[in-house]
């Protein structure tokens, strides 16, 4: 079983603080968190779940240095 990245929990706590009670984030919210400016960059680095929404746990994993 794969180990959790060291920064994953801290990143997840930050996302939960910014977007409480939600599991899926919009592209604009992911742009805000990552600093990416274009939709192309978000689509390139983050897989969408459904209808252009992004799973909060996947975003946290990728931001912590995990793979897509």
Short mmCIF file of N, CA and C in Angstrom, two decimals:
data_model
loop_
_atom_site.label_atom_id
_atom_site.label_comp_id
_atom_site.label_asym_id
_atom_site.label_seq_id
_atom_site.Cartn_x
_atom_site.Cartn_y
_atom_site.Cartn_z
N UNK A 1 0.84 -1.18 0.00
CA UNK A 1 0.00 0.00 0.00
C UNK A 1 0.89 1.25 0.00
N UNK A 2 0.52 2.23 -0.77
CA UNK A 2 1.31 3.46 -0.90
C UNK A 2 1.21 4.31 0.37
N UNK A 3 2.30 4.98 0.64
CA UNK A 3 2.33 5.87 1.81
C UNK A 3 1.78 7.23 1.43
N UNK A 4 1.24 7.89 2.43
CA UNK A 4 0.70 9.24 2.25
C UNK A 4 1.85 10.24 2.20
N UNK A 5 1.76 11.21 1.32
CA UNK A 5 2.79 12.25 1.22
C UNK A 5 2.78 13.09 2.50
N UNK A 6 3.95 13.59 2.91
CA UNK A 6 4.04 14.34 4.18
C UNK A 6 3.12 15.56 4.27
N UNK A 7 2.91 16.28 3.19
CA UNK A 7 2.12 17.50 3.23
C UNK A 7 0.64 17.29 2.93
N UNK A 8 0.23 16.05 2.70
CA UNK A 8 -1.16 15.79 2.29
C UNK A 8 -2.16 16.27 3.33
N UNK A 9 -1.97 15.90 4.59
CA UNK A 9 -2.96 16.26 5.62
C UNK A 9 -3.05 17.77 5.83
N UNK A 10 -1.92 18.44 5.81
CA UNK A 10 -1.93 19.90 5.98
C UNK A 10 -2.64 20.56 4.80
N UNK A 11 -2.39 20.06 3.60
CA UNK A 11 -3.05 20.60 2.41
C UNK A 11 -4.55 20.35 2.47
N UNK A 12 -4.94 19.15 2.90
CA UNK A 12 -6.36 18.81 3.01
C UNK A 12 -7.04 19.70 4.06
N UNK A 13 -6.37 19.98 5.16
CA UNK A 13 -6.94 20.87 6.18
C UNK A 13 -7.14 22.28 5.63
N UNK A 14 -6.20 22.76 4.84
CA UNK A 14 -6.35 24.08 4.23
C UNK A 14 -7.53 24.11 3.28
N UNK A 15 -7.66 23.08 2.46
CA UNK A 15 -8.79 23.03 1.53
C UNK A 15 -10.12 22.93 2.28
N UNK A 16 -10.15 22.16 3.37
CA UNK A 16 -11.37 22.06 4.17
C UNK A 16 -11.70 23.39 4.83
N UNK A 17 -10.69 24.15 5.20
CA UNK A 17 -10.92 25.47 5.78
C UNK A 17 -11.46 26.47 4.76
N UNK A 18 -10.95 26.38 3.54
CA UNK A 18 -11.41 27.29 2.48
C UNK A 18 -12.77 26.91 1.93
N UNK A 19 -13.02 25.60 1.82
CA UNK A 19 -14.26 25.11 1.21
C UNK A 19 -14.89 24.06 2.11
N UNK A 20 -15.45 24.46 3.24
CA UNK A 20 -16.00 23.49 4.19
C UNK A 20 -17.26 22.81 3.67
N UNK A 21 -17.40 21.54 4.02
CA UNK A 21 -18.61 20.80 3.68
C UNK A 21 -18.79 20.47 2.22
N UNK A 22 -17.72 20.54 1.43
CA UNK A 22 -17.82 20.25 0.00
C UNK A 22 -16.76 19.24 -0.39
N UNK A 23 -17.11 18.35 -1.28
CA UNK A 23 -16.17 17.35 -1.78
C UNK A 23 -15.63 17.70 -3.16
N UNK A 24 -16.43 18.43 -3.95
CA UNK A 24 -16.03 18.78 -5.31
C UNK A 24 -15.80 20.28 -5.42
N UNK A 25 -14.73 20.64 -6.12
CA UNK A 25 -14.39 22.04 -6.31
C UNK A 25 -14.58 22.43 -7.77
N UNK A 26 -14.92 23.68 -8.01
CA UNK A 26 -15.04 24.17 -9.38
C UNK A 26 -13.65 24.50 -9.92
N UNK A 27 -13.58 24.71 -11.23
CA UNK A 27 -12.31 25.07 -11.84
C UNK A 27 -11.79 26.39 -11.28
N UNK A 28 -12.68 27.35 -11.05
CA UNK A 28 -12.26 28.65 -10.50
C UNK A 28 -11.66 28.48 -9.10
N UNK A 29 -12.22 27.61 -8.30
CA UNK A 29 -11.69 27.37 -6.96
C UNK A 29 -10.33 26.71 -7.02
N UNK A 30 -10.15 25.78 -7.94
CA UNK A 30 -8.85 25.13 -8.11
C UNK A 30 -7.82 26.15 -8.61
N UNK A 31 -8.24 27.05 -9.49
CA UNK A 31 -7.35 28.12 -9.95
C UNK A 31 -6.90 28.98 -8.78
N UNK A 32 -7.83 29.31 -7.90
CA UNK A 32 -7.51 30.13 -6.73
C UNK A 32 -6.48 29.46 -5.84
N UNK A 33 -6.65 28.19 -5.60
CA UNK A 33 -5.77 27.45 -4.71
C UNK A 33 -4.40 27.23 -5.32
N UNK A 34 -4.35 26.93 -6.61
CA UNK A 34 -3.09 26.57 -7.25
C UNK A 34 -2.31 27.75 -7.79
N UNK A 35 -3.01 28.81 -8.16
CA UNK A 35 -2.34 29.95 -8.77
C UNK A 35 -2.28 29.85 -10.28
N UNK A 36 -2.76 28.74 -10.83
CA UNK A 36 -2.84 28.63 -12.29
C UNK A 36 -3.85 29.64 -12.81
N UNK A 37 -3.58 30.18 -14.01
CA UNK A 37 -4.46 31.21 -14.55
C UNK A 37 -5.37 30.72 -15.66
N UNK A 38 -5.02 29.60 -16.29
CA UNK A 38 -5.81 29.16 -17.43
C UNK A 38 -6.49 27.82 -17.17
N UNK A 39 -7.60 27.64 -17.85
CA UNK A 39 -8.33 26.37 -17.74
C UNK A 39 -7.49 25.23 -18.32
N UNK A 40 -6.68 25.52 -19.34
CA UNK A 40 -5.83 24.51 -19.93
C UNK A 40 -4.88 23.92 -18.89
N UNK A 41 -4.27 24.76 -18.07
CA UNK A 41 -3.34 24.29 -17.04
C UNK A 41 -4.04 23.40 -16.01
N UNK A 42 -5.24 23.79 -15.62
CA UNK A 42 -5.99 22.98 -14.65
C UNK A 42 -6.31 21.62 -15.26
N UNK A 43 -6.81 21.59 -16.48
CA UNK A 43 -7.16 20.32 -17.13
C UNK A 43 -5.93 19.45 -17.34
N UNK A 44 -4.78 20.07 -17.56
CA UNK A 44 -3.55 19.32 -17.80
C UNK A 44 -3.07 18.62 -16.52
N UNK A 45 -3.20 19.28 -15.38
CA UNK A 45 -2.63 18.76 -14.14
C UNK A 45 -3.62 18.07 -13.21
N UNK A 46 -4.90 18.34 -13.36
CA UNK A 46 -5.91 17.79 -12.45
C UNK A 46 -7.02 17.09 -13.23
N UNK A 47 -7.28 15.81 -12.93
CA UNK A 47 -8.38 15.11 -13.61
C UNK A 47 -9.72 15.55 -13.04
N UNK A 48 -10.67 15.84 -13.92
CA UNK A 48 -11.99 16.24 -13.43
C UNK A 48 -12.82 15.00 -13.17
N UNK A 49 -13.73 15.12 -12.21
CA UNK A 49 -14.58 14.00 -11.82
C UNK A 49 -15.82 13.97 -12.69
N UNK A 50 -16.56 15.05 -12.67
CA UNK A 50 -17.78 15.12 -13.48
C UNK A 50 -18.14 16.58 -13.71
N UNK A 51 -18.51 16.90 -14.92
CA UNK A 51 -18.97 18.24 -15.24
C UNK A 51 -18.01 19.36 -14.88
N UNK A 52 -16.70 19.12 -15.02
CA UNK A 52 -15.74 20.16 -14.71
C UNK A 52 -15.50 20.38 -13.23
N UNK A 53 -15.91 19.44 -12.41
CA UNK A 53 -15.67 19.52 -10.97
C UNK A 53 -14.44 18.67 -10.62
N UNK A 54 -13.76 19.05 -9.55
CA UNK A 54 -12.52 18.39 -9.15
C UNK A 54 -12.63 17.92 -7.72
N UNK A 55 -12.25 16.66 -7.50
CA UNK A 55 -12.33 16.07 -6.17
C UNK A 55 -11.31 16.74 -5.25
N UNK A 56 -11.75 17.14 -4.08
CA UNK A 56 -10.89 17.85 -3.13
C UNK A 56 -9.71 16.98 -2.69
N UNK A 57 -9.93 15.69 -2.48
CA UNK A 57 -8.83 14.82 -2.05
C UNK A 57 -7.79 14.64 -3.15
N UNK A 58 -8.23 14.60 -4.40
CA UNK A 58 -7.29 14.48 -5.52
C UNK A 58 -6.46 15.76 -5.65
N UNK A 59 -7.10 16.89 -5.50
CA UNK A 59 -6.38 18.17 -5.55
C UNK A 59 -5.34 18.23 -4.43
N UNK A 60 -5.71 17.82 -3.23
CA UNK A 60 -4.77 17.83 -2.10
C UNK A 60 -3.60 16.89 -2.36
N UNK A 61 -3.88 15.71 -2.90
CA UNK A 61 -2.81 14.74 -3.17
C UNK A 61 -1.83 15.28 -4.20
N UNK A 62 -2.34 15.89 -5.26
CA UNK A 62 -1.46 16.43 -6.30
C UNK A 62 -0.65 17.61 -5.77
N UNK A 63 -1.29 18.48 -5.00
CA UNK A 63 -0.58 19.62 -4.43
C UNK A 63 0.50 19.19 -3.44
N UNK A 64 0.29 18.05 -2.79
CA UNK A 64 1.28 17.54 -1.83
C UNK A 64 2.42 16.79 -2.52
N UNK A 65 2.38 16.70 -3.84
CA UNK A 65 3.48 16.07 -4.56
C UNK A 65 3.16 14.70 -5.09
N UNK A 66 1.90 14.31 -5.05
CA UNK A 66 1.51 13.02 -5.58
C UNK A 66 1.26 13.08 -7.08
N UNK A 67 0.97 11.94 -7.65
CA UNK A 67 0.71 11.89 -9.08
C UNK A 67 -0.79 11.92 -9.36
N UNK A 68 -1.14 12.14 -10.62
CA UNK A 68 -2.55 12.22 -11.00
C UNK A 68 -3.22 10.92 -11.01
#
